[in-house]
């Protein structure tokens, strides 16, 4: 009985490989043409607040398990490399647990306590604090209920997430050795004190940006729209070009990173059918002392917005205040053109001017900018899609890539398999004939 030929199967596998590769290349070319993000595309996907605002530089809570009687064990992502943990009760400073794992041990009575996890000989930006309300099983039994011990966490200083967060450096997408960063650092000489604290440097960069671009408001040309951040600065500061919020944000983004203030780009836009939901472009800078991002808006000359307690707010914080109309008492450090300086103002001025945060918008958080010289399109196409935050489900266009990716992997695997089998069969046939 003659064996079935393998060449048709090999041909089908090769065809699947070629077609899948062609589709991927087509998607890649389509997505890499325009540096801007305006609508949902194949390299963006919806994400949670924890994924967007958690960073690998600050551990997030990955898991919580019961490791013993009334003993909660916490797991972090990324893992904290330490030999010993100490858990301290904030109320009286007592150590409630100490050992190789971050744990909280509870007694026989109900409690409502904030606990701080302290790793031995390891520095992490910010503290890991968790408020846990505990109610024992006996209390429920006394009330005639069969409920088990109850653990409730109304507050945590770090995020809960099952995904490993991205680093602050990866978010900025503009490494220190980028050629344009070196040039930007040279331009900043005499304008920014590189030895000043991060927040002071961010404020100095915002003032520099506002001063340099003071006469640049206007409709951008195609040249400006397609420019790198450094080229954008040269065009707008020289008077050879005009720009919108996006172009001004790019300038701050470049110089902030050059000054050692890690900064990422945020674009609020999106469409619902032909209806554009909103449109604005600005930045978020990383403040190590607060271990969080804070919003910077070069269009309105806002260096940062603070709540009544002095905490600097990020974009989603501000969005929530807009939605609930609870921004009374907030303040903003804003650029004063007349004095060419920064001054503290009531945040009402900023909130009244910037209406783009209202209603059901889409907020896009970007890993770098495609016109950066160090930007790698291929890496971002496959590994770092623009992360979107919205109050409604978004089109899952990123899944379109999974089909040609699966086809490419399957086609390659079967092509190799059938190719090896065909070669082996041919070799055996020749041996038999000889």
XYZ file of C-alpha atoms in Angstrom, residues 163-366:
204
model
C -0.668 41.383 35.526
C 2.973 42.300 35.965
C 3.164 46.108 35.738
C 5.455 47.935 33.338
C 8.438 49.920 34.601
C 8.524 53.708 34.683
C 11.376 53.631 32.134
C 9.327 51.493 29.751
C 6.399 53.855 30.095
C 8.472 56.892 29.175
C 9.807 55.147 26.080
C 12.635 57.651 25.860
C 15.893 56.211 27.249
C 18.708 58.376 28.538
C 20.952 57.408 25.614
C 18.473 58.561 22.968
C 20.365 61.052 20.726
C 17.635 63.678 21.018
C 17.701 63.456 24.806
C 21.387 64.408 24.847
C 20.659 67.433 22.648
C 17.666 68.391 24.792
C 19.831 68.177 27.901
C 22.317 70.571 26.286
C 19.517 73.025 25.462
C 18.308 72.942 29.064
C 21.660 74.109 30.456
C 21.090 77.258 32.460
C 17.328 76.745 32.522
C 16.935 73.689 34.755
C 18.860 72.729 37.876
C 19.637 69.064 37.269
C 20.499 68.597 40.959
C 17.118 69.857 42.176
C 14.438 67.444 43.436
C 12.302 65.777 40.768
C 9.237 67.951 41.337
C 11.281 71.155 41.172
C 12.863 69.994 37.906
C 9.429 69.179 36.459
C 8.213 72.668 37.340
C 11.298 74.268 35.784
C 10.809 72.236 32.580
C 7.154 73.298 32.372
C 8.126 76.945 32.780
C 10.838 76.546 30.110
C 8.332 74.907 27.752
C 5.724 77.629 28.246
C 8.318 80.388 27.742
C 9.794 78.849 24.608
C 6.403 78.139 23.018
C 4.631 81.315 24.133
C 3.849 82.426 20.548
C 3.239 79.015 18.984
C -0.521 78.499 19.323
C -2.166 77.647 16.035
C -2.978 74.976 13.489
C 0.021 72.673 12.914
C 1.316 72.050 9.417
C 1.927 68.547 8.094
C 5.615 69.088 8.858
C 4.855 69.837 12.501
C 2.362 66.968 12.809
C 4.938 64.472 11.561
C 7.895 65.847 13.526
C 9.841 64.242 16.345
C 9.647 65.935 19.760
C 12.998 67.689 19.180
C 11.993 68.807 15.679
C 8.671 69.994 17.124
C 10.524 72.158 19.651
C 12.720 73.699 16.952
C 9.769 74.454 14.687
C 7.553 75.950 17.387
C 10.195 77.860 19.334
C 11.650 79.457 16.193
C 8.279 80.681 14.925
C 8.453 78.447 11.843
C 5.498 76.379 13.022
C 2.342 76.417 15.118
C 0.941 73.661 17.259
C -1.980 72.211 19.172
C -1.953 70.612 22.625
C -0.296 67.484 21.209
C 2.697 69.374 19.856
C 3.231 71.344 23.074
C 2.963 68.147 25.123
C 5.680 66.526 22.999
C 8.073 69.338 23.836
C 7.512 69.005 27.585
C 7.738 65.212 27.236
C 11.174 65.436 25.614
C 12.693 67.986 27.983
C 11.212 66.444 31.130
C 12.783 63.079 30.321
C 16.029 64.854 29.431
C 15.951 66.451 32.898
C 15.544 63.044 34.532
C 11.809 63.464 35.156
C 10.305 60.273 33.750
C 7.288 61.304 31.700
C 4.721 59.555 29.500
C 2.117 60.762 26.996
C -1.656 60.704 27.509
C -4.207 61.215 24.732
C -7.922 61.505 25.480
C -9.920 60.926 22.329
C -11.769 58.029 20.743
C -14.869 57.855 18.589
C -18.366 56.476 18.909
C -19.234 55.857 15.284
C -18.550 59.126 13.446
C -18.882 61.134 16.683
C -15.596 62.210 18.253
C -15.902 61.986 22.023
C -13.272 64.584 22.917
C -9.722 65.554 22.061
C -6.808 66.607 24.236
C -3.151 65.660 24.667
C -0.881 66.142 27.687
C 1.600 64.315 29.919
C 2.036 62.500 33.199
C 5.314 62.689 35.097
C 6.539 60.242 37.719
C 7.130 61.550 41.245
C 9.279 59.045 43.203
C 8.556 60.704 46.562
C 4.839 60.100 46.058
C 5.396 56.855 44.101
C 2.786 57.864 41.541
C 2.159 59.772 38.320
C 0.919 63.369 38.209
C -0.734 65.204 35.337
C 1.095 68.016 33.489
C -0.813 70.034 30.873
C 1.406 72.306 28.732
C -1.563 73.676 26.787
C -3.031 75.306 29.896
C 0.340 75.828 31.565
C -0.461 73.453 34.439
C 2.591 72.058 36.223
C 0.434 69.958 38.553
C -2.909 69.803 40.344
C -3.122 68.990 44.062
C -5.972 67.883 46.285
C -6.637 69.661 49.630
C -4.168 67.296 51.330
C -1.371 68.322 48.962
C -1.290 65.070 46.992
C -0.503 65.561 43.296
C -3.226 64.147 41.056
C -2.937 62.003 37.949
C -5.312 62.045 34.980
C -7.799 59.510 36.298
C -7.892 61.303 39.664
C -8.849 64.485 37.829
C -11.393 62.661 35.684
C -13.102 61.333 38.815
C -13.235 64.821 40.320
C -14.822 66.135 37.116
C -17.440 63.401 37.115
C -18.387 63.923 40.760
C -17.969 67.726 40.746
C -15.822 67.490 43.885
C -12.746 69.533 42.969
C -13.451 72.371 45.411
C -10.353 73.008 47.507
C -7.944 71.655 44.891
C -5.095 73.894 43.745
C -3.022 74.107 40.571
C 0.478 75.399 39.932
C 0.055 77.327 36.678
C 2.194 79.403 34.338
C 1.742 83.156 34.544
C 2.692 84.622 31.168
C 2.888 88.186 32.469
C 5.503 87.322 35.063
C 6.994 84.380 33.131
C 6.700 82.338 36.311
C 4.618 79.683 38.034
C 1.990 80.603 40.592
C -0.470 78.659 42.736
C -4.065 79.177 41.641
C -7.397 77.661 42.563
C -7.879 74.583 40.418
C -11.341 75.903 39.497
C -9.646 77.922 36.772
C -8.154 74.831 35.189
C -11.279 72.720 35.631
C -13.421 75.420 34.024
C -11.087 75.781 31.022
C -10.522 72.090 30.308
C -13.872 70.520 29.487
C -12.409 67.467 27.755
C -12.542 65.293 30.870
C -16.314 65.220 31.118
C -18.606 62.322 30.189
C -17.718 58.975 28.594
C -14.286 59.593 27.127
C -11.422 57.266 26.253
C -8.003 57.886 27.804
C -5.026 56.463 25.928
C -1.720 55.908 27.752
C 1.238 55.547 25.406
